[in-house]
Coordinates of C-alpha atoms in Angstrom, one line a residue:
X1 CA 30.5 39.9 218.5
X2 CA 33.9 41.6 218.4
X3 CA 32.4 44.5 216.5
X4 CA 29.6 44.9 219.1
X5 CA 32.1 44.9 221.9
X6 CA 34.2 47.6 220.2
X7 CA 31.1 49.9 220.0
X8 CA 30.2 49.6 223.6
X9 CA 31.7 51.1 226.7
X10 CA 31.3 49.1 230.0
X11 CA 30.2 51.4 232.7
X12 CA 29.8 50.5 236.4
X13 CA 26.2 49.6 237.4
X14 CA 26.3 52.2 240.2
X15 CA 26.7 55.1 237.6
X16 CA 24.3 58.0 238.1
X17 CA 22.0 59.3 235.4
X18 CA 20.7 62.9 235.3
X19 CA 18.5 64.7 232.8
X20 CA 17.2 68.2 232.7
X21 CA 15.6 70.4 230.1
X22 CA 16.1 74.2 230.1
X23 CA 13.7 76.4 228.2
X24 CA 14.6 80.0 227.9
X25 CA 13.2 83.2 226.4
X26 CA 14.2 86.8 226.5
X27 CA 11.2 88.9 227.7
X28 CA 10.4 92.0 225.7
X29 CA 9.0 95.2 227.0
X30 CA 5.7 94.1 225.4
X31 CA 5.8 91.1 227.6
X32 CA 6.4 93.1 230.8
X33 CA 3.7 95.6 229.8
X34 CA 1.1 92.8 230.0
X35 CA 1.4 92.9 233.9
X36 CA 0.9 95.6 236.5
X37 CA 4.3 95.1 238.1
X38 CA 7.2 92.6 238.1
X39 CA 5.9 90.7 241.1
X40 CA 2.6 90.0 239.4
X41 CA 4.4 89.1 236.2
X42 CA 6.6 86.5 237.7
X43 CA 3.9 85.2 240.1
X44 CA 1.3 84.7 237.2
X45 CA 3.9 83.1 235.0
X46 CA 4.8 80.7 237.8
X47 CA 1.2 79.8 238.4
X48 CA 0.6 79.1 234.8
X49 CA 3.8 77.0 234.5
X50 CA 3.2 74.9 237.6
X51 CA -0.5 74.3 236.7
X52 CA 0.7 72.8 233.4
X53 CA 3.4 70.8 235.2
X54 CA 0.7 69.2 237.4
X55 CA -1.3 68.4 234.3
X56 CA 1.6 66.6 232.7
X57 CA 3.1 65.1 235.8
X58 CA 6.3 67.0 235.9
X59 CA 7.3 67.1 239.6
X60 CA 10.5 69.0 239.9
X61 CA 10.4 72.3 238.0
X62 CA 11.8 75.8 238.7
X63 CA 11.2 79.2 237.2
X64 CA 14.4 81.4 237.3
X65 CA 14.2 85.1 236.5
X66 CA 17.4 86.4 238.0
X67 CA 19.7 86.0 235.0
X68 CA 21.7 83.2 236.7
X69 CA 22.8 80.0 235.0
X70 CA 21.3 76.8 236.4
X71 CA 23.8 74.1 237.1
X72 CA 22.4 70.6 238.0
X73 CA 24.2 67.9 240.0
X74 CA 23.3 64.7 241.8
X75 CA 23.1 64.7 245.6
X76 CA 21.4 62.5 248.2
X77 CA 20.0 65.7 249.8
X78 CA 18.1 68.4 248.0
X79 CA 19.8 71.9 247.9
X80 CA 19.6 75.0 245.8
X81 CA 22.5 77.3 246.3
X82 CA 23.1 80.7 244.7
X83 CA 26.3 82.4 243.7
X84 CA 26.6 85.7 241.8
X85 CA 26.3 84.0 238.5
X86 CA 24.9 80.5 239.1
X87 CA 21.9 78.6 240.5
X88 CA 23.2 75.3 241.8
X89 CA 20.6 72.6 242.0
X90 CA 21.5 69.3 243.9
X91 CA 19.0 66.5 243.9
X92 CA 18.3 62.8 243.7
X93 CA 15.8 62.1 240.9
X94 CA 14.4 59.1 242.8
X95 CA 13.1 61.2 245.7
X96 CA 13.2 64.9 245.4
X97 CA 10.3 67.0 244.0
X98 CA 9.7 70.8 244.0
X99 CA 7.9 73.6 242.2
X100 CA 9.8 76.8 243.0
X101 CA 10.5 80.3 241.6
X102 CA 13.4 82.6 241.9
X103 CA 13.4 86.3 241.0
X104 CA 14.1 89.8 242.2
X105 CA 10.9 91.8 242.1
X106 CA 12.9 95.0 241.5
X107 CA 14.8 93.8 238.5
X108 CA 13.6 93.0 235.0
X109 CA 15.2 89.7 234.0
X110 CA 17.0 89.8 230.7
X111 CA 16.3 86.1 230.3
X112 CA 13.6 83.9 232.0
X113 CA 14.6 80.2 232.4
X114 CA 12.2 77.3 232.9
X115 CA 14.1 74.4 234.4
X116 CA 12.6 70.9 234.2
X117 CA 14.4 68.2 236.3
X118 CA 13.8 64.5 235.4
X119 CA 12.4 62.4 238.4
X120 CA 11.9 58.8 239.1
X121 CA 14.1 55.8 238.1
X122 CA 15.5 54.6 234.8
X123 CA 16.2 58.2 233.7
X124 CA 18.0 57.3 230.5
X125 CA 15.3 54.8 229.4
X126 CA 12.5 57.3 230.0
X127 CA 14.4 60.4 228.6
X128 CA 12.2 60.6 225.4
X129 CA 9.0 60.4 227.4
X130 CA 10.2 63.2 229.7
X131 CA 11.0 65.4 226.7
X132 CA 7.5 64.8 225.3
X133 CA 6.0 65.9 228.6
X134 CA 8.1 69.0 228.7
X135 CA 7.1 69.9 225.1
X136 CA 3.4 69.5 225.8
X137 CA 3.8 71.7 228.9
X138 CA 5.6 74.4 226.8
X139 CA 2.9 74.2 224.1
X140 CA 0.2 74.7 226.7
X141 CA 2.1 77.6 228.4
X142 CA 2.5 79.4 225.0
X143 CA -1.2 79.1 224.4
X144 CA -2.0 80.4 227.9
X145 CA 0.5 83.2 227.7
X146 CA 0.8 84.4 224.1
X147 CA 2.9 87.4 225.2
X148 CA 5.9 85.1 225.4
X149 CA 5.8 85.2 221.6
X150 CA 6.1 82.6 218.8
X151 CA 9.6 81.1 218.2
X152 CA 10.9 82.7 221.4
X153 CA 11.8 79.7 223.3
X154 CA 15.2 78.0 223.1
X155 CA 15.1 74.4 224.4
X156 CA 18.1 72.6 225.6
X157 CA 18.0 68.9 226.7
X158 CA 20.9 67.9 228.9
X159 CA 21.8 64.3 229.8
X160 CA 24.7 63.2 232.1
X161 CA 26.1 59.8 233.0
X162 CA 28.5 60.0 235.9
X163 CA 30.8 57.3 237.3
X164 CA 34.2 56.7 238.9
X165 CA 36.5 55.4 236.3
X166 CA 38.3 53.4 239.0
X167 CA 35.2 51.8 240.4
X168 CA 36.4 48.3 239.6
X169 CA 39.6 48.9 241.6
X170 CA 37.5 49.7 244.6
X171 CA 35.5 46.4 244.4
X172 CA 32.5 47.5 242.1
X173 CA 33.0 44.7 239.6
X174 CA 29.5 44.8 237.9
X175 CA 29.2 46.8 234.7
X176 CA 26.8 47.3 231.8
X177 CA 27.6 47.8 228.2
X178 CA 26.3 51.1 226.7
X179 CA 26.2 52.0 223.1
X180 CA 25.5 55.6 224.0
X181 CA 23.4 56.4 220.9
X182 CA 23.0 60.1 220.0
X183 CA 19.9 61.8 221.2
X184 CA 18.2 62.5 217.9
X185 CA 17.8 58.9 216.7
X186 CA 17.1 57.7 220.2
X187 CA 14.1 60.1 220.4
X188 CA 12.9 59.3 216.9
X189 CA 12.7 55.7 217.8
X190 CA 10.5 56.5 220.8
X191 CA 8.1 58.8 218.8
X192 CA 9.6 62.0 220.3
X193 CA 9.8 64.4 217.3
X194 CA 12.4 67.1 217.3
X195 CA 13.0 69.8 214.7
X196 CA 15.3 68.9 211.8
X197 CA 17.2 72.1 212.6
X198 CA 18.9 71.4 215.9
X199 CA 22.4 71.4 217.5
X200 CA 24.0 68.5 219.3
X201 CA 27.1 68.4 221.5
X202 CA 28.7 65.3 223.1
X203 CA 31.6 65.4 225.4
X204 CA 33.2 64.2 228.6
X205 CA 34.6 66.0 231.6
X206 CA 36.5 65.1 234.7
X207 CA 38.3 67.0 237.4
X208 CA 41.2 66.4 239.7
X209 CA 41.7 67.9 243.1
X210 CA 45.2 69.3 243.8
X211 CA 45.7 66.9 246.7
X212 CA 48.6 66.8 249.1
X213 CA 49.8 63.7 247.3
X214 CA 49.9 65.6 244.0
X215 CA 51.7 68.5 245.6
X216 CA 54.3 66.2 247.1
X217 CA 54.8 64.5 243.7
X218 CA 55.4 67.8 242.0
X219 CA 56.8 69.9 244.9
X220 CA 59.9 70.7 242.8
X221 CA 57.6 72.6 240.4
X222 CA 55.6 74.4 243.0
X223 CA 57.3 77.7 243.5
X224 CA 55.7 80.5 245.5
X225 CA 53.7 82.8 243.2
X226 CA 54.8 80.9 240.1
X227 CA 53.0 77.6 239.3
X228 CA 53.6 77.8 235.6
X229 CA 55.9 74.8 235.4
X230 CA 53.4 72.7 237.4
X231 CA 50.5 73.6 235.1
X232 CA 52.6 73.1 232.0
X233 CA 53.5 69.6 233.2
X234 CA 49.8 68.7 233.8
X235 CA 48.9 70.3 230.5
X236 CA 51.5 68.3 228.6
X237 CA 50.5 65.0 230.3
X238 CA 46.8 65.6 229.4
X239 CA 47.2 66.7 225.9
X240 CA 49.8 64.0 225.1
X241 CA 47.3 61.4 226.4
X242 CA 44.6 62.9 224.2
X243 CA 46.8 62.9 221.1
X244 CA 47.6 59.3 221.5
X245 CA 43.9 58.5 221.0
X246 CA 43.5 61.1 218.2
X247 CA 41.2 63.2 220.4
X248 CA 41.8 66.8 219.2
X249 CA 39.0 68.8 220.9
X250 CA 40.3 69.3 224.5
X251 CA 40.5 71.8 227.2
X252 CA 42.4 72.1 230.6
X253 CA 40.9 74.8 232.9
X254 CA 42.6 75.6 236.2
X255 CA 41.7 79.2 237.0
X256 CA 38.9 78.6 239.4
X257 CA 36.2 78.9 236.8
X258 CA 33.7 76.2 235.8
X259 CA 34.0 75.2 232.2
X260 CA 30.9 75.3 230.0
X261 CA 31.1 73.6 226.6
X262 CA 29.3 75.2 223.6
X263 CA 29.2 74.8 219.8
X264 CA 31.2 77.6 218.2
X265 CA 28.4 78.1 215.5
X266 CA 26.1 79.2 218.3
X267 CA 28.3 80.6 221.1
X268 CA 31.8 82.1 221.3
X269 CA 34.4 81.8 224.0
X270 CA 33.6 84.0 226.9
X271 CA 34.2 84.2 230.6
X272 CA 33.0 85.9 233.8
X273 CA 34.2 85.6 237.4
X274 CA 32.7 82.1 237.8
X275 CA 32.2 80.5 234.4
X276 CA 34.5 79.8 231.4
X277 CA 32.6 79.2 228.1
X278 CA 34.6 77.0 225.7
X279 CA 33.4 76.9 222.1
X280 CA 34.4 74.1 219.7
X281 CA 33.8 73.6 216.0
X282 CA 33.0 69.9 216.1
X283 CA 33.1 69.7 212.3
X284 CA 36.6 71.1 211.8
X285 CA 39.6 68.8 211.4
X286 CA 41.8 71.4 213.1
X287 CA 43.2 70.6 216.5
X288 CA 41.4 72.8 219.1
X289 CA 43.1 72.8 222.4
X290 CA 42.5 75.3 225.2
X291 CA 44.6 75.7 228.3
X292 CA 43.5 78.2 230.8
X293 CA 45.4 78.8 234.1
X294 CA 47.1 81.6 236.0
X295 CA 50.7 81.2 236.9
X296 CA 50.3 82.9 240.3
X297 CA 47.2 81.0 241.4
X298 CA 47.2 77.4 242.6
X299 CA 43.6 76.2 242.4
X300 CA 42.0 73.5 244.5
X301 CA 40.5 71.6 241.5
X302 CA 41.6 71.2 237.9
X303 CA 39.0 70.6 235.2
X304 CA 39.4 68.7 231.9
X305 CA 37.2 68.5 228.9
X306 CA 37.2 66.1 225.9
X307 CA 34.7 66.9 223.1
X308 CA 33.4 64.4 220.5
X309 CA 34.1 65.4 216.8
X310 CA 31.3 64.9 214.3
X311 CA 33.3 61.8 213.0
X312 CA 32.8 60.2 216.4
X313 CA 29.0 60.1 215.8
X314 CA 28.5 56.5 214.8
X315 CA 25.2 54.7 214.0
X316 CA 26.0 52.4 217.0
X317 CA 26.6 55.4 219.3
X318 CA 29.5 57.0 221.1
X319 CA 30.7 53.9 222.9
X320 CA 34.0 53.8 221.1
X321 CA 34.5 57.5 221.7
X322 CA 34.0 57.0 225.5
X323 CA 36.3 53.9 225.5
X324 CA 39.0 56.2 224.1
X325 CA 38.2 58.9 226.6
X326 CA 38.6 56.3 229.4
X327 CA 41.9 55.2 228.0
X328 CA 43.1 58.8 228.0
X329 CA 42.1 59.3 231.6
X330 CA 43.8 56.1 232.7
X331 CA 47.0 57.0 230.9
X332 CA 46.9 60.5 232.3
X333 CA 46.2 59.3 235.8
X334 CA 49.1 56.8 235.5
X335 CA 51.5 59.6 234.4
X336 CA 50.4 61.6 237.5
X337 CA 50.8 58.5 239.8
X338 CA 47.2 58.7 241.0
X339 CA 46.3 55.7 243.1
X340 CA 43.1 54.1 241.7
X341 CA 42.4 52.3 244.9
X342 CA 42.3 55.4 247.0
X343 CA 41.2 58.3 244.8
X344 CA 37.9 58.7 242.8
X345 CA 38.2 60.1 239.3
X346 CA 34.6 60.9 238.3
X347 CA 34.0 61.1 234.6
X348 CA 30.8 62.8 233.4
X349 CA 29.5 61.9 229.9
X350 CA 27.3 64.7 228.5
X351 CA 24.8 64.6 225.7
X352 CA 23.1 67.9 224.7
X353 CA 20.6 68.7 222.0
X354 CA 19.1 72.2 221.5
X355 CA 16.6 73.8 219.2
X356 CA 14.4 76.8 218.7
X357 CA 10.8 76.1 219.7

């Protein structure tokens, strides 16, 4: 019984589950030459996609042909907001459904993305079935539109589990013990076959707003146009908390960009005006810490990332890893004198698996 408890993490019952699958391909000139113009290209592809989605009961799907990165988050109201580099989708899986397309009829997209959002309840329990439906849709789409080309699709399955680490302090006493098994064996057990050649990433993120209370606590470090001592203090507190739990793949990002976590064997570190790509070698025993901030810029929100090493992948799951992550965040919050009764610290547990279709 003690062993079972050690391999579970107890998460509040009001935690939110999200899942989405992103299928992407890079259209060639041969692909575009199959259509009279860009508008007819995108419109026909959308009709073909949504027809297959109706067939396989996929109720919230988007075609994106504007070279922007989809970001998916939970919200009680449905929104789609665009920035220069991102498509931000906010939705509640229980209620929101849509089939929509986004493109510029004057621009050939370098990449076309098909975004499938999970709907209904029990998202985590039904994750494999959702993936099966998406695979069948993609198979049918490739048969209908052979100009996409064989082995052209890159499929990424993203699952998030989000909760306030201080939920119990605010009166939410009920919790459920999760083993957090990795995606590949979970899907195998539910007859969802994935290629042997695939890539998995598991990690946790959380963010802290730079509140008035935090500024007051560290006002002696906040000098006009020089916030380096403030950031170094936050960085030291975070990395020290990680080191105490032998978590060696970590990042602190406080330059206004959104961190994106990638496997270094597939993607390298990169950045644009909105996004910061962080690449980790999850098989290396070397400490990999990233700290990204600007001494003359005080941000509104600081972002933190803790990535699971290959050694954290246990048969029982990632429960022990997440228990250690929680311990890190609690110790870090305590060092910063964050009041758990008044402030939410939302932790997001990510599981990603990707493969070439």
